[in-house]
PDB file of C-alpha atoms in Angstrom:
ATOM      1  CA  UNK A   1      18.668  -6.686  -5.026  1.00 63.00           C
ATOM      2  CA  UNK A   2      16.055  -9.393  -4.410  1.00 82.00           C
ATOM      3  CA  UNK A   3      13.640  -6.754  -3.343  1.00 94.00           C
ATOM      4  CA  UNK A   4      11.048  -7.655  -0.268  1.00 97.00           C
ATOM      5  CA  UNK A   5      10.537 -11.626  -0.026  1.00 97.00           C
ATOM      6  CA  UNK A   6       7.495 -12.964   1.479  1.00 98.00           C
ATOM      7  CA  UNK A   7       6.516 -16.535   2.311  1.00 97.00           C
ATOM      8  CA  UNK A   8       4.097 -18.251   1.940  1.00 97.00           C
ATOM      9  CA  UNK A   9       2.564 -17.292  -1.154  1.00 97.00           C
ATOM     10  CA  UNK A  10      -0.619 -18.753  -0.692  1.00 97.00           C
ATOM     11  CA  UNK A  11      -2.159 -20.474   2.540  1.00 97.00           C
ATOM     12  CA  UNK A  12      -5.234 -22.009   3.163  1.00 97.00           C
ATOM     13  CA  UNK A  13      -5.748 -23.393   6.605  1.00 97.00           C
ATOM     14  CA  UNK A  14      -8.663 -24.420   8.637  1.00 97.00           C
ATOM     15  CA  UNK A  15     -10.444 -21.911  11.100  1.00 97.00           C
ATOM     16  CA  UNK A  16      -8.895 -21.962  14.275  1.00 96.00           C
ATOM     17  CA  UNK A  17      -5.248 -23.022  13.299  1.00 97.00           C
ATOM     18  CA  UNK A  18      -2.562 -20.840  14.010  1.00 97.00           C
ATOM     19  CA  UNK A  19      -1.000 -19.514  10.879  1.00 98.00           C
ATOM     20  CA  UNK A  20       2.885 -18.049  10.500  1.00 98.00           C
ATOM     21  CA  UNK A  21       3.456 -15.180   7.582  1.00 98.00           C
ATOM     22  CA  UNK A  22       7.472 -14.453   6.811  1.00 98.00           C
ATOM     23  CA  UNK A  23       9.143 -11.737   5.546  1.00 98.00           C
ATOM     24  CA  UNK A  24      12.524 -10.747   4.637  1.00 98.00           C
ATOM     25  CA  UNK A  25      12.677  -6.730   4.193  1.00 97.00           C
ATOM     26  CA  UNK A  26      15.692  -5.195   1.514  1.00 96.00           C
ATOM     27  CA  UNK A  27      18.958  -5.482   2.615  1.00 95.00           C
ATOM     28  CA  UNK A  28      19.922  -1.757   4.234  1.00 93.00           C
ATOM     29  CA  UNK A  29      16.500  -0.977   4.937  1.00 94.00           C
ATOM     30  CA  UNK A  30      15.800   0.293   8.820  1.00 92.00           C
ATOM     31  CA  UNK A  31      11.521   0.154   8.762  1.00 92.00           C
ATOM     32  CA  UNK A  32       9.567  -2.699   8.178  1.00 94.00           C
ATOM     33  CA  UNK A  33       5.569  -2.798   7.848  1.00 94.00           C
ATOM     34  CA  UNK A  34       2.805  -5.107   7.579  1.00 97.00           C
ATOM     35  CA  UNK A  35      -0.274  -4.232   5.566  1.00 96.00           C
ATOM     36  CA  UNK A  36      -3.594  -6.005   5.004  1.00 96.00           C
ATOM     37  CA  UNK A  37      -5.184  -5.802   1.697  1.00 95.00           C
ATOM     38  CA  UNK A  38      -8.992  -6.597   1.441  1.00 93.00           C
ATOM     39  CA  UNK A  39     -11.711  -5.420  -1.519  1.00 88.00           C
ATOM     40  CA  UNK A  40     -14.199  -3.743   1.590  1.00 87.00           C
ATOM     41  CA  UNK A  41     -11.202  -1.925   3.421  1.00 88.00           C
ATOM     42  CA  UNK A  42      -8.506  -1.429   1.262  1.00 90.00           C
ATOM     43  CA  UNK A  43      -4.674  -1.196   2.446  1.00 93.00           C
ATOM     44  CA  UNK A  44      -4.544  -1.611   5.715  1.00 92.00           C
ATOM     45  CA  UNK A  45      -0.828  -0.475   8.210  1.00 92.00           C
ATOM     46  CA  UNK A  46      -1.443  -3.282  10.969  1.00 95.00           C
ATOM     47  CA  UNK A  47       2.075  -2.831  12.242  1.00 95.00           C
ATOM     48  CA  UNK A  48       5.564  -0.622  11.754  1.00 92.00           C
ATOM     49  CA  UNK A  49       8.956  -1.236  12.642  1.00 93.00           C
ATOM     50  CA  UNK A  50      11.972   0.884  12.971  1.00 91.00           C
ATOM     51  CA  UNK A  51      15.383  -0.709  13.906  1.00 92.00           C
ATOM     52  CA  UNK A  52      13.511  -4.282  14.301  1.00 94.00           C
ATOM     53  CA  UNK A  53      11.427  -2.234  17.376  1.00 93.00           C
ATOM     54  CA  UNK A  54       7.518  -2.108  16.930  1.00 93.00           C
ATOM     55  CA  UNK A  55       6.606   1.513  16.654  1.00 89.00           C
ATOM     56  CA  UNK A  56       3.246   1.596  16.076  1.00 88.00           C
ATOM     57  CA  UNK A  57       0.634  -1.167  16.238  1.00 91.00           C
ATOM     58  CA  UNK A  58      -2.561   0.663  16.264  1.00 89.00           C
ATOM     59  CA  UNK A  59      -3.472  -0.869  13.110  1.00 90.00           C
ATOM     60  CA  UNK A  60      -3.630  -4.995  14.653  1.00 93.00           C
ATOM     61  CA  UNK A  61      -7.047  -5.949  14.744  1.00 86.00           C
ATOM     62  CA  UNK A  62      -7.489  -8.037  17.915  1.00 84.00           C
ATOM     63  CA  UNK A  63      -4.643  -9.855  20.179  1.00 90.00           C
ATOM     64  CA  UNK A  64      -5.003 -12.864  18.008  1.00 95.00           C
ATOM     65  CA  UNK A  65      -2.899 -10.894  15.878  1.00 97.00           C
ATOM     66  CA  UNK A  66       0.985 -10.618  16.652  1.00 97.00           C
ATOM     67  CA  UNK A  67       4.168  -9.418  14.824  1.00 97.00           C
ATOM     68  CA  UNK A  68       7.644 -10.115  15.813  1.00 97.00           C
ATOM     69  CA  UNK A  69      10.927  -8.798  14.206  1.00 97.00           C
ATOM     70  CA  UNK A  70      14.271 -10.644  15.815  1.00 96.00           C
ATOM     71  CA  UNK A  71      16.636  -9.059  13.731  1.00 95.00           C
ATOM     72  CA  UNK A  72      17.074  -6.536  10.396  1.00 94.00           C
ATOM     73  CA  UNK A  73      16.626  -9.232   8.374  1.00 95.00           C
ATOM     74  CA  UNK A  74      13.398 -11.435   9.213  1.00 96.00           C
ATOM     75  CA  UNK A  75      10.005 -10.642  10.581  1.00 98.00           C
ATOM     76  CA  UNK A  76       6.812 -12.646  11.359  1.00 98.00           C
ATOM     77  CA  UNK A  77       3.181 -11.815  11.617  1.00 98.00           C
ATOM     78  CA  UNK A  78       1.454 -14.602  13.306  1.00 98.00           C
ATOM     79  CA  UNK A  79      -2.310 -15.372  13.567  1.00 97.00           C
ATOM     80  CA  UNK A  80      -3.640 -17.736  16.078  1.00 96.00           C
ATOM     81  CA  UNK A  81      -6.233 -18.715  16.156  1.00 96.00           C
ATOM     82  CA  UNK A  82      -7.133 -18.141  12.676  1.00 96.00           C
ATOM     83  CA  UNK A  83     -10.916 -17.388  11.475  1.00 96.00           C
ATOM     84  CA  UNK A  84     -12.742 -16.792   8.046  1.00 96.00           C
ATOM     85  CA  UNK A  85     -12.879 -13.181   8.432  1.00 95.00           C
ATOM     86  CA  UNK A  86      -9.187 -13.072   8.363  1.00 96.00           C
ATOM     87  CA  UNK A  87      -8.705 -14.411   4.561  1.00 97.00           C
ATOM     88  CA  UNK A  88      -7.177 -11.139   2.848  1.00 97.00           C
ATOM     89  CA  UNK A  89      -3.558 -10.651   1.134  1.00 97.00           C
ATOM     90  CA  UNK A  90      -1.069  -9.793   3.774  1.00 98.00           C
ATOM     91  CA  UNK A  91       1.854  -7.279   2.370  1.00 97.00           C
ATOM     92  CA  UNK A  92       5.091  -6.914   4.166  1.00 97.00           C
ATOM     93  CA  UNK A  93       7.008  -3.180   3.025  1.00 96.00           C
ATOM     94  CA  UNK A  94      10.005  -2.101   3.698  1.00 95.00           C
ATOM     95  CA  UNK A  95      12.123   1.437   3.425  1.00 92.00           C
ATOM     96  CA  UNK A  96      14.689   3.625   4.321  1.00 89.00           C
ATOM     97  CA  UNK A  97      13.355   5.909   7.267  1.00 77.00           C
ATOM     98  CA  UNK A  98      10.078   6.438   8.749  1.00 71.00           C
ATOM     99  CA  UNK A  99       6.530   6.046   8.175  1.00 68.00           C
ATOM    100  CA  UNK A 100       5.899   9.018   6.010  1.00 70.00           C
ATOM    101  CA  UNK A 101       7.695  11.046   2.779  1.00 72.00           C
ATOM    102  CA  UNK A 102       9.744   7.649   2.003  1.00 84.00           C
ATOM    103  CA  UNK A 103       9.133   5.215  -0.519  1.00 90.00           C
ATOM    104  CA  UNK A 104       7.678   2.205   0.573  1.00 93.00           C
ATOM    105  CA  UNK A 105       8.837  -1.344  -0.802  1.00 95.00           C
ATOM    106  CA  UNK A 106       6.278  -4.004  -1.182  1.00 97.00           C
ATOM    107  CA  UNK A 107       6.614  -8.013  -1.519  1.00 97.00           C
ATOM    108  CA  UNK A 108       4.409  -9.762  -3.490  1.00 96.00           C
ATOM    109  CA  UNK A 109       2.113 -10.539  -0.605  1.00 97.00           C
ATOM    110  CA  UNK A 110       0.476 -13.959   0.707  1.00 98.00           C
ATOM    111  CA  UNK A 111      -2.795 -15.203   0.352  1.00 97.00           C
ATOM    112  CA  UNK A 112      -4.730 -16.214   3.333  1.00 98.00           C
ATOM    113  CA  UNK A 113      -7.817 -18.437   2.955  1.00 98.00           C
ATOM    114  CA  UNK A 114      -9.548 -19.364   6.441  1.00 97.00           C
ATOM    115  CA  UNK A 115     -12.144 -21.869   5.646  1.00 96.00           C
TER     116      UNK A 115
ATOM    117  CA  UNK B   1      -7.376  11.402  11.327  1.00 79.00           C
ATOM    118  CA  UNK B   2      -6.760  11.515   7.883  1.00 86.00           C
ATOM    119  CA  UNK B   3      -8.953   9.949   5.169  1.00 91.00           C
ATOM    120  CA  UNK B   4      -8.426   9.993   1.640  1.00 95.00           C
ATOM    121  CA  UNK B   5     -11.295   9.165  -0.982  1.00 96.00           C
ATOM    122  CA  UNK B   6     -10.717   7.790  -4.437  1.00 96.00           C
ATOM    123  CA  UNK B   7     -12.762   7.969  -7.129  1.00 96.00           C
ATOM    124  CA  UNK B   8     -13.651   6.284  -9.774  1.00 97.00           C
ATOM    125  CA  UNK B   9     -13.156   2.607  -7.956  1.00 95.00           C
ATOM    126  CA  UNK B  10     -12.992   1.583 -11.970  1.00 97.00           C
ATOM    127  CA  UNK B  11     -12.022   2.671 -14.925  1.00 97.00           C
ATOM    128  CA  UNK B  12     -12.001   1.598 -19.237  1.00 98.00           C
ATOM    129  CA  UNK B  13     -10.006   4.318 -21.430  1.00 97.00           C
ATOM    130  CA  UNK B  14      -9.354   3.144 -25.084  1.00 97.00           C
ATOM    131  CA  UNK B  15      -5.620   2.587 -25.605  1.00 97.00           C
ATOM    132  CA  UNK B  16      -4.055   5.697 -26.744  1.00 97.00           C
ATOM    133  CA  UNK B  17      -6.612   7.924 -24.811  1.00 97.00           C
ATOM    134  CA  UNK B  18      -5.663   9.440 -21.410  1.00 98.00           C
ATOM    135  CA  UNK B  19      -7.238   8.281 -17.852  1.00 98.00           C
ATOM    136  CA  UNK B  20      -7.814  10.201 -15.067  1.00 98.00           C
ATOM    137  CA  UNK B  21      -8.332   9.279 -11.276  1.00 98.00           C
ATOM    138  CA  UNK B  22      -9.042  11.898  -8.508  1.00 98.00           C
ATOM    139  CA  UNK B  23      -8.572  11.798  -4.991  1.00 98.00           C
ATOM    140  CA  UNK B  24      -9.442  13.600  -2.245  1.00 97.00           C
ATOM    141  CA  UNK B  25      -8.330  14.125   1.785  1.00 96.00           C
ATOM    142  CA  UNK B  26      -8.849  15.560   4.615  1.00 95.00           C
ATOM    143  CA  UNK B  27      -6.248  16.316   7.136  1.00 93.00           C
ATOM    144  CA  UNK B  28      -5.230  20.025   5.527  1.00 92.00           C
ATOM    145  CA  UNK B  29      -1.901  19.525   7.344  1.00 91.00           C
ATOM    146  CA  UNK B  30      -0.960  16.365   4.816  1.00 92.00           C
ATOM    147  CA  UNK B  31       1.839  17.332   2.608  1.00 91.00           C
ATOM    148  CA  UNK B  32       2.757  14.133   0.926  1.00 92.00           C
ATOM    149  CA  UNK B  33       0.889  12.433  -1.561  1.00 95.00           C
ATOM    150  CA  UNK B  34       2.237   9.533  -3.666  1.00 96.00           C
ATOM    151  CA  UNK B  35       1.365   7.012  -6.124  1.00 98.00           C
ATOM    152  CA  UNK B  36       1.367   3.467  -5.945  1.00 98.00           C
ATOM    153  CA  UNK B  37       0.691   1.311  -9.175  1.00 98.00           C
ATOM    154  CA  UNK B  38      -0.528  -2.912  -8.291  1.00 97.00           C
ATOM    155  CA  UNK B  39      -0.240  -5.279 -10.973  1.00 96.00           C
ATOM    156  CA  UNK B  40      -1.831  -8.815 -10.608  1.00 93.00           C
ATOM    157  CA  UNK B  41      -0.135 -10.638  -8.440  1.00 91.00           C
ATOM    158  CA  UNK B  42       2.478  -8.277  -7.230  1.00 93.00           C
ATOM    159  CA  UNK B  43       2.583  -5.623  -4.705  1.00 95.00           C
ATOM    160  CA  UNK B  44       1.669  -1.477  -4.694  1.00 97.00           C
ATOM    161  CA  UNK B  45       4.829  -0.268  -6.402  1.00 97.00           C
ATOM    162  CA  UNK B  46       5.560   3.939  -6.328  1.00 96.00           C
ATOM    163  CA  UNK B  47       5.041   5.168  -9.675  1.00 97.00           C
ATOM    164  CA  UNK B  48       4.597   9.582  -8.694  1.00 97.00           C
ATOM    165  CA  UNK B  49       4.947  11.211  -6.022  1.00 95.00           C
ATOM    166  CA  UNK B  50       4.379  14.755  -5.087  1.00 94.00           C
ATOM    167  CA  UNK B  51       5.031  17.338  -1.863  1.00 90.00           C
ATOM    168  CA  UNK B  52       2.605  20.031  -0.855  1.00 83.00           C
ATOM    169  CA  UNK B  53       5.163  22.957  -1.994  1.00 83.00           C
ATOM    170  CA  UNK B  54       4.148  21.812  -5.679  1.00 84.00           C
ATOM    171  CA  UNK B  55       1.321  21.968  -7.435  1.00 90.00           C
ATOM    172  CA  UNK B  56       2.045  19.556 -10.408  1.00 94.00           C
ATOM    173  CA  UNK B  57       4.717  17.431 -11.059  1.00 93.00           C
ATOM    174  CA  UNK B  58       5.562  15.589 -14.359  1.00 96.00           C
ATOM    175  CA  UNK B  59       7.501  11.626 -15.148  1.00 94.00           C
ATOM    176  CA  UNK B  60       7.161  11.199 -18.893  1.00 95.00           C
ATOM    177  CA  UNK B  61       3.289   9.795 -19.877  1.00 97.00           C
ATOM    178  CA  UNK B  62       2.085  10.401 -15.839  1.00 98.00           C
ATOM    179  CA  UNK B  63       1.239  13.555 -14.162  1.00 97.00           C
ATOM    180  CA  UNK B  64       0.064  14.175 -11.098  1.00 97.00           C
ATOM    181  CA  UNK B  65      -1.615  17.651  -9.648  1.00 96.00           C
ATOM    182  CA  UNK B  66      -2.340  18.738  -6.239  1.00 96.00           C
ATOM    183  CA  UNK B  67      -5.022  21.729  -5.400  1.00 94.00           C
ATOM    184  CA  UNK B  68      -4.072  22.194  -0.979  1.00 93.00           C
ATOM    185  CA  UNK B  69      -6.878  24.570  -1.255  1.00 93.00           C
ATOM    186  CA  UNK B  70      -9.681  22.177  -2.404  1.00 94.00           C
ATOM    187  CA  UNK B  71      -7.379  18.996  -0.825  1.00 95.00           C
ATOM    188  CA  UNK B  72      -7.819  17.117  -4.134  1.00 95.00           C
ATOM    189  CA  UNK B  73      -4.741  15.779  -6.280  1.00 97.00           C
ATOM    190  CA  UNK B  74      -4.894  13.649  -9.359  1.00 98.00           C
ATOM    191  CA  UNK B  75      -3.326  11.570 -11.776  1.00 98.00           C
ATOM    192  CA  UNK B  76      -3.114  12.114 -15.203  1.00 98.00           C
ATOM    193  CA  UNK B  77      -1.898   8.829 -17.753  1.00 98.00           C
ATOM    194  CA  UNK B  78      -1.469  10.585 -21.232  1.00 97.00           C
ATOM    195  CA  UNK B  79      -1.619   8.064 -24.529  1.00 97.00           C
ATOM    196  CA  UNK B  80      -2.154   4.924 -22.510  1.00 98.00           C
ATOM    197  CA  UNK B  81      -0.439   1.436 -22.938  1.00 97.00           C
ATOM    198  CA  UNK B  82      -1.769  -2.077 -22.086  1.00 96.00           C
ATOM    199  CA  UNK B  83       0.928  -2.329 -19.660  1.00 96.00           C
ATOM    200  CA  UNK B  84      -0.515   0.863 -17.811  1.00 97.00           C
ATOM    201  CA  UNK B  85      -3.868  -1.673 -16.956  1.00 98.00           C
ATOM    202  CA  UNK B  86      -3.645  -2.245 -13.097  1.00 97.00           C
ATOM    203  CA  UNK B  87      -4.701  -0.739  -9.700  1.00 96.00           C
ATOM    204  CA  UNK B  88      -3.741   2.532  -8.860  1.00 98.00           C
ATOM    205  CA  UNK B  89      -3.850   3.993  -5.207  1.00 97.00           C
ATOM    206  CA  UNK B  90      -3.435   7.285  -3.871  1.00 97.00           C
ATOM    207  CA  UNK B  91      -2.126   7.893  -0.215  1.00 95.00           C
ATOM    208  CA  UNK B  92      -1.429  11.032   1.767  1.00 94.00           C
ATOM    209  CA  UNK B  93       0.900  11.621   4.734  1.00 90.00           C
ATOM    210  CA  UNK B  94       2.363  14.129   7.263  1.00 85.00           C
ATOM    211  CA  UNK B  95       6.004  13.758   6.609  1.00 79.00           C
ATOM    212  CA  UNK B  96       6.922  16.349   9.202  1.00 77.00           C
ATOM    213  CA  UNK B  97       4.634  14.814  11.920  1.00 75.00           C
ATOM    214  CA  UNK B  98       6.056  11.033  10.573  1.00 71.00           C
ATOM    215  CA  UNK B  99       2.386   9.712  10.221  1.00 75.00           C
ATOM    216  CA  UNK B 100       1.647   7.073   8.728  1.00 81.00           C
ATOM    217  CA  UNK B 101       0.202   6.815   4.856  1.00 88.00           C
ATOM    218  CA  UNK B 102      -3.034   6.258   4.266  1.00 90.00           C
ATOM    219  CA  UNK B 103      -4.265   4.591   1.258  1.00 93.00           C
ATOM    220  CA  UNK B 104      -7.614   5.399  -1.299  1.00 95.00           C
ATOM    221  CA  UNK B 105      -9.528   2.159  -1.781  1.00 94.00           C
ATOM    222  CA  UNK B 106      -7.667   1.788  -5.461  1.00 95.00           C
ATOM    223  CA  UNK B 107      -8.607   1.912  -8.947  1.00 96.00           C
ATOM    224  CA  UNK B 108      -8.811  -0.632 -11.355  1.00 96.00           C
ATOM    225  CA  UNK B 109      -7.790   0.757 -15.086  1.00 98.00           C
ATOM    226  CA  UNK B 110      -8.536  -1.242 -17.609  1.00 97.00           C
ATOM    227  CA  UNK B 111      -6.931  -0.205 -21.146  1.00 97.00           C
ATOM    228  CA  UNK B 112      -9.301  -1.566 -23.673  1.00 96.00           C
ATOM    229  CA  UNK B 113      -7.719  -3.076 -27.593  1.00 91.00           C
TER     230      UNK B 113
END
């Protein structure tokens, strides 16, 4: 298997553009999450899907954040506008089940840079 | 909610010595507690994993051990390898409540020549 495929891997935009993360969870699996990794806060759950429905988005930071999941096999997290403060590495996970006791699934994450 | 503390945030063993990196939590009703290894570049892959009806559990050079009483577990990397350099995070979860995992802040090993 191809394992969890993210796009893009790097992206540096301009504060205040609207910026469009991709992610393509394992073939099978049934939850999909979104993590934010920074050096002050660590791993971060912004969102959780199970069966393409968001569960639990406790973890999005403001509504400039938003996450969208059509079908099994695609999801978007989508940032608009963008600012500085939001330059981290942006994980998408997937696995079989729930949010806890499973094994998560990571891509290889992309790189924001808000300048 | 539950919070789980790492410690050290980074760490130099000499290859062929053994590294250690504790963690601690709070929610006494946790009873998951994997292991997630992050090379450069890639993302948090599960390495170790163990449930609260154990208190050790053992995958060939890693260990990991898990005191409910004190609500610390650890892992243990016997005769280390460069390969074994990378960040290592702890998490914690109720798996009969479905929470969600929360993450240490990581630690960076660094196996030294």
């Amino acid at each position: 298997d191809a394992g969890v495929i993210q796009s893009p891997r790097h992206e540096v935009t301009e504060m205040g553009q609207e910026v469009t993360l991709r992610c393509k969870p394992i073939s099978g699996h049934n939850s999909l999450f979104w993590y934010r990794q920074t050096m002050m806060r660590g791993l971060e759950l912004l969102i959780y899907f199970n069966n393409n429905v968001p569960i639990d988005d406790s973890g999005m930071p403001e509504d400039r954040f938003s996450a969208k999941m059509p079908n099994a096999s695609f999801s978007t997290l989508k940032i608009q506008p963008s600012e500085p403060r939001d330059s981290a590495v942006y994980f998408c996970a997937s696995s079989l089940g729930g949010l806890a006791g499973v094994e998560l699934f990571f891509g290889e994450g992309s790189r924001l840079t808000v300048l | 909610g539950e919070n789980v503390e790492q410690h050290p945030s980074t760490l130099s063993v000499q290859e062929g010595d053994s590294a250690v990196i504790k963690c601690t939590y709070s929610d006494s009703a946790s009873n998951y507690f994997p292991w997630y290894k992050q090379e450069l570049g890639k993302g948090p892959q599960l390495i170790i994993d163990i449930r609260s009806n154990v208190g050790e559990k053992k995958d060939q050079r890693i260990a990991v051990t898990l005191n409910k009483t004190a609500k610390h577990f650890s892992l243990h990397i016997t005769e280390t390898q460069p390969e074994d350099s990378a960040v290592y995070f702890c998490a914690a979860s109720n798996r009969n409540r479905d929470d969600k995992i929360i993450f240490g802040k990581g630690t960076r090993l660094h196996i030294l020549p």
